mmCIF file of C-alpha atoms in Angstrom:
data_model
loop_
_atom_site.group_PDB
_atom_site.id
_atom_site.type_symbol
_atom_site.label_atom_id
_atom_site.label_comp_id
_atom_site.label_asym_id
_atom_site.label_seq_id
_atom_site.Cartn_x
_atom_site.Cartn_y
_atom_site.Cartn_z
ATOM 1 C CA MET A 9 33.168 31.881 -8.408
ATOM 2 C CA THR A 10 29.788 30.919 -7.713
ATOM 3 C CA LEU A 11 28.308 27.400 -9.097
ATOM 4 C CA PRO A 12 26.808 27.341 -12.565
ATOM 5 C CA ALA A 13 22.808 28.116 -12.490
ATOM 6 C CA SER A 14 23.023 24.534 -14.628
ATOM 7 C CA VAL A 15 23.703 22.464 -11.567
ATOM 8 C CA LYS A 16 19.736 23.005 -10.842
ATOM 9 C CA ASP A 17 19.410 20.338 -13.693
ATOM 10 C CA ASP A 18 20.516 18.065 -11.733
ATOM 11 C CA PHE A 19 17.874 17.636 -9.350
ATOM 12 C CA PRO A 20 14.726 16.152 -11.170
ATOM 13 C CA LEU A 21 12.399 17.062 -8.573
ATOM 14 C CA LEU A 22 12.974 20.754 -9.398
ATOM 15 C CA GLU A 23 11.974 20.584 -12.929
ATOM 16 C CA GLN A 24 8.229 20.443 -11.692
ATOM 17 C CA SER A 25 5.955 23.287 -11.417
ATOM 18 C CA VAL A 26 3.787 24.204 -8.238
ATOM 19 C CA HIS A 27 0.369 26.301 -9.085
ATOM 20 C CA GLY A 28 1.700 27.078 -12.321
ATOM 21 C CA THR A 29 4.958 28.633 -11.275
ATOM 22 C CA PRO A 30 8.396 26.631 -11.431
ATOM 23 C CA ILE A 31 9.366 25.623 -7.999
ATOM 24 C CA VAL A 32 11.731 27.153 -5.809
ATOM 25 C CA TYR A 33 12.796 25.227 -2.823
ATOM 26 C CA LEU A 34 13.989 26.675 0.126
ATOM 27 C CA ASP A 35 13.541 24.156 2.936
ATOM 28 C CA SER A 36 17.164 22.534 2.428
ATOM 29 C CA ALA A 37 17.538 23.485 6.388
ATOM 30 C CA ASN A 38 14.804 20.534 6.767
ATOM 31 C CA THR A 39 16.070 18.279 4.010
ATOM 32 C CA SER A 40 17.828 18.595 0.927
ATOM 33 C CA GLN A 41 16.665 17.450 -2.740
ATOM 34 C CA LYS A 42 18.769 14.733 -4.440
ATOM 35 C CA PRO A 43 20.583 14.731 -7.382
ATOM 36 C CA GLN A 44 19.777 12.178 -10.309
ATOM 37 C CA ALA A 45 23.384 10.639 -9.716
ATOM 38 C CA VAL A 46 22.264 9.977 -5.702
ATOM 39 C CA ILE A 47 18.730 8.642 -6.993
ATOM 40 C CA ASP A 48 20.146 6.554 -10.070
ATOM 41 C CA ALA A 49 23.013 4.996 -7.468
ATOM 42 C CA MET A 50 20.279 3.670 -5.161
ATOM 43 C CA THR A 51 18.191 1.993 -8.158
ATOM 44 C CA ALA A 52 21.202 0.409 -9.423
ATOM 45 C CA TYR A 53 21.964 -1.003 -6.246
ATOM 46 C CA TYR A 54 18.382 -2.556 -6.126
ATOM 47 C CA GLU A 55 18.612 -3.588 -9.546
ATOM 48 C CA HIS A 56 21.916 -5.179 -9.578
ATOM 49 C CA ASP A 57 23.239 -5.593 -6.324
ATOM 50 C CA ASN A 58 20.748 -6.322 -3.387
ATOM 51 C CA ALA A 59 21.754 -8.857 -0.960
ATOM 52 C CA ASN A 60 22.205 -8.782 3.077
ATOM 53 C CA VAL A 61 25.855 -7.675 4.016
ATOM 54 C CA HIS A 62 28.809 -9.501 5.723
ATOM 55 C CA ARG A 63 26.648 -12.712 5.775
ATOM 56 C CA GLY A 64 27.473 -14.674 2.378
ATOM 57 C CA SER A 65 30.317 -15.333 0.126
ATOM 58 C CA TYR A 66 27.969 -15.310 -3.085
ATOM 59 C CA ASP A 67 28.334 -12.616 -5.556
ATOM 60 C CA LEU A 68 25.706 -10.464 -4.567
ATOM 61 C CA ALA A 69 26.225 -10.415 -0.987
ATOM 62 C CA VAL A 70 30.069 -9.794 -2.040
ATOM 63 C CA ARG A 71 29.237 -6.886 -3.954
ATOM 64 C CA ALA A 72 26.321 -5.792 -1.405
ATOM 65 C CA THR A 73 29.212 -5.617 1.200
ATOM 66 C CA ALA A 74 31.581 -3.836 -1.079
ATOM 67 C CA ALA A 75 29.103 -0.996 -1.830
ATOM 68 C CA LEU A 76 28.282 -0.589 1.851
ATOM 69 C CA GLU A 77 32.018 -0.473 3.034
ATOM 70 C CA GLY A 78 32.900 1.779 -0.182
ATOM 71 C CA ALA A 79 30.461 4.197 0.919
ATOM 72 C CA ARG A 80 31.891 4.255 4.575
ATOM 73 C CA ALA A 81 35.102 4.567 2.809
ATOM 74 C CA LYS A 82 33.803 7.935 0.995
ATOM 75 C CA VAL A 83 32.295 9.223 4.171
ATOM 76 C CA ALA A 84 35.639 8.723 5.883
ATOM 77 C CA GLY A 85 37.297 10.614 3.282
ATOM 78 C CA PHE A 86 34.584 13.327 3.003
ATOM 79 C CA ILE A 87 35.009 14.459 6.815
ATOM 80 C CA ASN A 88 39.091 13.270 6.931
ATOM 81 C CA ALA A 89 38.368 10.719 9.460
ATOM 82 C CA PRO A 90 41.514 9.139 10.374
ATOM 83 C CA SER A 91 40.089 5.647 10.146
ATOM 84 C CA VAL A 92 37.397 4.151 8.107
ATOM 85 C CA SER A 93 36.447 1.885 11.215
ATOM 86 C CA GLU A 94 35.547 5.396 13.286
ATOM 87 C CA VAL A 95 32.562 5.936 10.951
ATOM 88 C CA VAL A 96 29.344 4.215 12.337
ATOM 89 C CA PHE A 97 26.207 4.054 9.941
ATOM 90 C CA THR A 98 22.882 5.036 11.962
ATOM 91 C CA LYS A 99 19.410 5.702 10.810
ATOM 92 C CA ASN A 100 19.900 9.571 11.538
ATOM 93 C CA ALA A 101 21.667 12.052 13.440
ATOM 94 C CA THR A 102 19.232 11.571 16.429
ATOM 95 C CA GLU A 103 19.700 7.856 16.391
ATOM 96 C CA ALA A 104 23.782 8.856 16.408
ATOM 97 C CA MET A 105 23.424 11.321 19.307
ATOM 98 C CA ASN A 106 21.459 8.846 21.289
ATOM 99 C CA LEU A 107 24.230 6.443 20.799
ATOM 100 C CA VAL A 108 26.788 8.893 22.024
ATOM 101 C CA ALA A 109 24.419 9.706 25.213
ATOM 102 C CA ARG A 110 23.370 5.989 26.131
ATOM 103 C CA SER A 111 26.890 4.173 25.012
ATOM 104 C CA TRP A 112 29.578 6.982 26.272
ATOM 105 C CA GLY A 113 26.975 8.745 28.711
ATOM 106 C CA GLY A 114 25.404 5.872 30.432
ATOM 107 C CA THR A 115 29.095 4.377 31.303
ATOM 108 C CA ASN A 116 30.480 8.004 32.263
ATOM 109 C CA LEU A 117 28.220 10.260 33.958
ATOM 110 C CA GLY A 118 26.584 10.205 37.136
ATOM 111 C CA ALA A 119 25.552 12.357 40.324
ATOM 112 C CA GLY A 120 28.215 15.126 40.583
ATOM 113 C CA ASP A 121 29.017 15.176 36.684
ATOM 114 C CA ALA A 122 27.975 17.907 33.965
ATOM 115 C CA VAL A 123 27.227 17.831 30.501
ATOM 116 C CA VAL A 124 27.255 21.436 28.886
ATOM 117 C CA ILE A 125 25.090 22.125 26.012
ATOM 118 C CA SER A 126 23.952 25.649 24.501
ATOM 119 C CA GLU A 127 20.472 27.237 23.820
ATOM 120 C CA MET A 128 20.434 26.997 20.262
ATOM 121 C CA GLU A 129 20.476 23.083 20.301
ATOM 122 C CA HIS A 130 18.273 20.938 18.154
ATOM 123 C CA HIS A 131 16.055 18.821 20.014
ATOM 124 C CA ALA A 132 18.186 15.804 19.074
ATOM 125 C CA ASN A 133 21.054 17.384 21.191
ATOM 126 C CA ILE A 134 18.678 18.392 24.077
ATOM 127 C CA VAL A 135 16.259 15.702 24.743
ATOM 128 C CA PRO A 136 19.029 12.837 24.840
ATOM 129 C CA TRP A 137 20.671 14.396 27.758
ATOM 130 C CA HIS A 138 17.569 15.522 29.321
ATOM 131 C CA MET A 139 16.461 11.984 29.586
ATOM 132 C CA LEU A 140 20.002 10.567 30.791
ATOM 133 C CA ALA A 141 20.249 13.484 33.383
ATOM 134 C CA GLU A 142 17.070 12.412 34.922
ATOM 135 C CA GLU A 143 18.237 8.897 35.036
ATOM 136 C CA LYS A 144 21.942 9.324 36.227
ATOM 137 C CA GLY A 145 21.359 12.433 38.332
ATOM 138 C CA PHE A 146 24.265 14.844 36.156
ATOM 139 C CA GLU A 147 23.818 18.683 35.578
ATOM 140 C CA LEU A 148 22.710 19.972 32.202
ATOM 141 C CA ARG A 149 24.332 23.529 32.027
ATOM 142 C CA TRP A 150 23.473 25.712 28.891
ATOM 143 C CA ILE A 151 25.703 28.049 26.989
ATOM 144 C CA PRO A 152 23.230 31.517 26.326
ATOM 145 C CA VAL A 153 22.641 33.191 23.084
ATOM 146 C CA ASP A 154 23.316 36.910 22.563
ATOM 147 C CA GLY A 155 20.815 39.078 20.907
ATOM 148 C CA THR A 156 22.893 38.530 17.680
ATOM 149 C CA GLY A 157 21.947 35.109 17.441
ATOM 150 C CA ARG A 158 25.873 33.894 18.254
ATOM 151 C CA LEU A 159 26.840 32.013 21.712
ATOM 152 C CA ASP A 160 27.577 34.298 24.637
ATOM 153 C CA LEU A 161 31.203 32.651 25.700
ATOM 154 C CA THR A 162 31.588 35.021 28.543
ATOM 155 C CA ASP A 163 30.980 32.324 31.457
ATOM 156 C CA LEU A 164 32.603 29.490 29.419
ATOM 157 C CA ASP A 165 35.373 28.324 31.566
ATOM 158 C CA ARG A 166 32.743 28.444 34.585
ATOM 159 C CA LEU A 167 30.495 26.602 32.712
ATOM 160 C CA LEU A 168 32.974 23.849 31.624
ATOM 161 C CA ASP A 169 34.467 23.361 35.364
ATOM 162 C CA GLY A 170 34.051 20.034 36.252
ATOM 163 C CA ALA A 171 32.382 19.191 32.863
ATOM 164 C CA LYS A 172 32.623 15.859 31.659
ATOM 165 C CA LEU A 173 31.221 16.387 27.782
ATOM 166 C CA LEU A 174 30.582 19.658 25.767
ATOM 167 C CA SER A 175 27.810 18.683 23.232
ATOM 168 C CA VAL A 176 27.245 21.438 20.750
ATOM 169 C CA THR A 177 26.092 22.267 17.162
ATOM 170 C CA ALA A 178 28.355 23.580 14.535
ATOM 171 C CA MET A 179 25.950 25.279 12.572
ATOM 172 C CA SER A 180 21.922 26.110 14.227
ATOM 173 C CA ASN A 181 18.940 24.866 12.121
ATOM 174 C CA VAL A 182 17.220 27.659 13.073
ATOM 175 C CA LEU A 183 19.652 30.633 12.886
ATOM 176 C CA GLY A 184 22.426 29.446 10.449
ATOM 177 C CA THR A 185 24.963 30.633 13.269
ATOM 178 C CA LEU A 186 28.129 29.212 12.602
ATOM 179 C CA THR A 187 29.830 28.334 16.263
ATOM 180 C CA PRO A 188 33.391 28.488 16.835
ATOM 181 C CA VAL A 189 33.716 24.577 17.249
ATOM 182 C CA ARG A 190 37.574 24.563 17.555
ATOM 183 C CA GLN A 191 37.592 27.268 20.219
ATOM 184 C CA LEU A 192 34.949 25.672 21.864
ATOM 185 C CA ALA A 193 36.944 22.310 21.423
ATOM 186 C CA ASP A 194 40.407 23.860 22.771
ATOM 187 C CA ALA A 195 38.335 25.154 25.688
ATOM 188 C CA ALA A 196 36.529 22.000 26.415
ATOM 189 C CA HIS A 197 39.675 19.720 26.517
ATOM 190 C CA ALA A 198 41.713 22.341 28.605
ATOM 191 C CA ALA A 199 38.995 21.843 31.312
ATOM 192 C CA GLY A 200 39.269 18.125 30.924
ATOM 193 C CA ALA A 201 35.788 17.513 29.059
ATOM 194 C CA LEU A 202 35.088 15.870 25.616
ATOM 195 C CA VAL A 203 33.308 17.282 22.761
ATOM 196 C CA ALA A 204 30.445 16.079 20.604
ATOM 197 C CA VAL A 205 29.629 18.240 17.735
ATOM 198 C CA ASP A 206 26.248 18.305 15.941
ATOM 199 C CA ALA A 207 27.209 18.804 12.498
ATOM 200 C CA SER A 208 24.064 18.108 10.406
ATOM 201 C CA GLN A 209 23.726 21.646 9.157
ATOM 202 C CA TYR A 210 27.284 22.223 9.334
ATOM 203 C CA VAL A 211 28.470 19.195 6.806
ATOM 204 C CA PRO A 212 26.077 20.325 3.780
ATOM 205 C CA HIS A 213 27.931 23.914 3.800
ATOM 206 C CA VAL A 214 31.195 23.878 4.987
ATOM 207 C CA PRO A 215 34.438 21.504 4.213
ATOM 208 C CA THR A 216 34.421 19.466 7.260
ATOM 209 C CA ASP A 217 37.598 17.841 8.743
ATOM 210 C CA VAL A 218 37.153 16.168 12.182
ATOM 211 C CA GLN A 219 40.889 16.362 12.910
ATOM 212 C CA ALA A 220 40.837 20.154 12.366
ATOM 213 C CA LEU A 221 37.950 20.521 14.476
ATOM 214 C CA ASP A 222 39.734 18.576 17.148
ATOM 215 C CA ALA A 223 36.074 17.030 18.300
ATOM 216 C CA ASP A 224 35.976 13.437 19.850
ATOM 217 C CA PHE A 225 32.588 12.784 18.121
ATOM 218 C CA LEU A 226 30.955 14.321 15.114
ATOM 219 C CA ILE A 227 27.366 13.644 14.148
ATOM 220 C CA PHE A 228 25.465 14.364 10.997
ATOM 221 C CA THR A 229 22.796 13.115 8.845
ATOM 222 C CA GLY A 230 22.467 12.058 4.798
ATOM 223 C CA HIS A 231 19.166 13.948 4.016
ATOM 224 C CA LYS A 232 20.599 17.451 4.600
ATOM 225 C CA MET A 233 23.772 16.775 2.352
ATOM 226 C CA LEU A 234 21.945 15.444 -0.780
ATOM 227 C CA GLY A 235 21.733 11.958 0.209
ATOM 228 C CA PRO A 236 18.770 10.025 1.002
ATOM 229 C CA MET A 237 16.850 9.885 4.211
ATOM 230 C CA GLY A 238 17.222 6.966 6.624
ATOM 231 C CA ILE A 239 20.942 6.980 7.134
ATOM 232 C CA GLY A 240 23.105 9.182 9.455
ATOM 233 C CA VAL A 241 26.659 9.051 10.792
ATOM 234 C CA LEU A 242 28.626 9.183 13.811
ATOM 235 C CA TRP A 243 32.259 9.652 13.914
ATOM 236 C CA GLY A 244 34.227 9.027 17.054
ATOM 237 C CA ARG A 245 37.905 8.602 18.183
ATOM 238 C CA ALA A 246 38.575 4.823 17.944
ATOM 239 C CA GLU A 247 39.769 4.645 21.476
ATOM 240 C CA LEU A 248 36.247 6.155 22.584
ATOM 241 C CA LEU A 249 33.959 4.039 20.725
ATOM 242 C CA ASP A 250 36.378 0.679 21.995
ATOM 243 C CA ALA A 251 35.216 1.797 25.415
ATOM 244 C CA MET A 252 31.766 2.041 24.911
ATOM 245 C CA PRO A 253 29.355 -0.769 25.168
ATOM 246 C CA PRO A 254 27.057 -1.348 22.068
ATOM 247 C CA PHE A 255 23.972 0.704 21.913
ATOM 248 C CA LEU A 256 21.701 -1.978 20.398
ATOM 249 C CA GLY A 257 21.766 -5.714 20.514
ATOM 250 C CA GLY A 258 21.369 -8.424 17.841
ATOM 251 C CA GLY A 259 23.139 -9.439 14.553
ATOM 252 C CA GLU A 260 26.042 -8.275 13.277
ATOM 253 C CA MET A 261 27.477 -6.576 16.298
ATOM 254 C CA ILE A 262 28.544 -9.840 17.892
ATOM 255 C CA LEU A 263 31.549 -12.299 16.906
ATOM 256 C CA GLN A 264 30.261 -15.143 18.909
ATOM 257 C CA VAL A 265 27.039 -15.980 21.141
ATOM 258 C CA THR A 266 26.540 -18.877 23.916
ATOM 259 C CA LYS A 267 24.277 -19.680 26.221
ATOM 260 C CA GLU A 268 26.903 -17.854 28.737
ATOM 261 C CA GLY A 269 26.798 -14.653 26.995
ATOM 262 C CA PHE A 270 28.643 -12.611 23.563
ATOM 263 C CA THR A 271 31.611 -11.268 22.488
ATOM 264 C CA THR A 272 31.296 -7.857 20.179
ATOM 265 C CA ASN A 273 32.523 -7.357 17.013
ATOM 266 C CA GLU A 274 34.986 -4.855 15.994
ATOM 267 C CA LEU A 275 34.608 -1.415 14.984
ATOM 268 C CA PRO A 276 32.309 0.029 13.466
ATOM 269 C CA TRP A 277 29.893 -3.123 13.288
ATOM 270 C CA LYS A 278 29.908 -3.135 17.180
ATOM 271 C CA PHE A 279 27.249 -0.409 16.832
ATOM 272 C CA GLU A 280 25.635 -1.658 13.816
ATOM 273 C CA ALA A 281 23.246 -4.070 15.143
ATOM 274 C CA GLY A 282 20.744 -5.715 12.550
ATOM 275 C CA THR A 283 20.423 -5.382 9.057
ATOM 276 C CA PRO A 284 22.246 -2.241 7.751
ATOM 277 C CA MET A 285 20.571 0.480 5.503
ATOM 278 C CA VAL A 286 22.916 -0.504 2.484
ATOM 279 C CA ALA A 287 21.018 1.293 -0.292
ATOM 280 C CA GLU A 288 21.085 4.418 1.726
ATOM 281 C CA ALA A 289 24.566 4.305 2.477
ATOM 282 C CA VAL A 290 25.029 3.955 -1.251
ATOM 283 C CA GLY A 291 22.974 6.842 -1.856
ATOM 284 C CA LEU A 292 24.989 8.961 0.791
ATOM 285 C CA GLY A 293 28.343 7.733 -1.182
ATOM 286 C CA ALA A 294 26.965 8.965 -4.363
ATOM 287 C CA ALA A 295 26.372 12.163 -2.640
ATOM 288 C CA VAL A 296 29.625 12.405 -1.709
ATOM 289 C CA ASP A 297 30.846 11.496 -5.240
ATOM 290 C CA TYR A 298 28.320 14.085 -6.853
ATOM 291 C CA ILE A 299 29.641 17.260 -4.505
ATOM 292 C CA GLY A 300 33.248 16.192 -5.750
ATOM 293 C CA THR A 301 31.546 16.590 -9.371
ATOM 294 C CA ILE A 302 30.772 20.197 -8.688
ATOM 295 C CA GLY A 303 34.156 21.290 -7.118
ATOM 296 C CA GLY A 304 33.573 19.953 -3.848
ATOM 297 C CA MET A 305 32.822 21.249 -0.499
ATOM 298 C CA GLU A 306 34.869 24.295 -1.009
ATOM 299 C CA ALA A 307 33.228 25.529 -4.386
ATOM 300 C CA VAL A 308 29.685 25.087 -2.274
ATOM 301 C CA ARG A 309 31.030 27.265 0.418
ATOM 302 C CA ARG A 310 32.595 29.615 -1.954
ATOM 303 C CA HIS A 311 29.230 29.800 -3.731
ATOM 304 C CA GLU A 312 27.129 30.483 -0.477
ATOM 305 C CA VAL A 313 29.591 33.333 0.707
ATOM 306 C CA GLU A 314 29.418 35.017 -2.535
ATOM 307 C CA LEU A 315 25.690 34.986 -2.696
#
């Protein structure tokens, strides 16, 4: 059963006309429009709760902190993360992938190693690995795309031989192709490699379960799934995140600073240096709530398949 046409009424931007014609928006692969519920949640935060988080015991600070951490819990539930502490907020998916490249890759990759990506990747899952490969000297290997727009997995075992990481999109932003993430994860793990998944296009279209996908890292952005721009998500297995050095230094990511050094904060704040994007997190949490009101991602997926 498809979603009712009245869902369109939830998006105020779609009420306008362009050149005398009611607007039809077909660029959601680039960014999605925002339902009124998301706009209202962010406005309410700024009107009633705005304060810095984790830094004060007065009412506004307590409410702002609860809003941020409540949004994190909603996101964790949305992707079936085993622990809320495994959900790291970033400014976008690109920053999240760079975090993995720099913090995990910078520690674990070197000459003689290999990272496997595919020919259908977004630049955010290509350029960070090129940059790191130039610095560290590891090999970047490519899964080709066949004539039907799907990954050609004929030589997958050879490509994974000796690799330390497979970093692959779950859904192409250009082709719309769904990649067999679990099949790829099984093959990568059998070869001794970790798996990072760029799910920026996948999360808005398919129910996402990080445990069922058996990924080690999963990355997505808020603005493609009805949330605001300016917030992304990195989910990672706790044992991997614990072992990774911080990506950025500053306030919030530390427990103690002395003249001799510093100690890092616990997860997830270890990777969230500086003032966080609280209103954006609230908006992302509201997007999760809104999706629930229209039947959840299962209903969204059924609607798209039936179309």
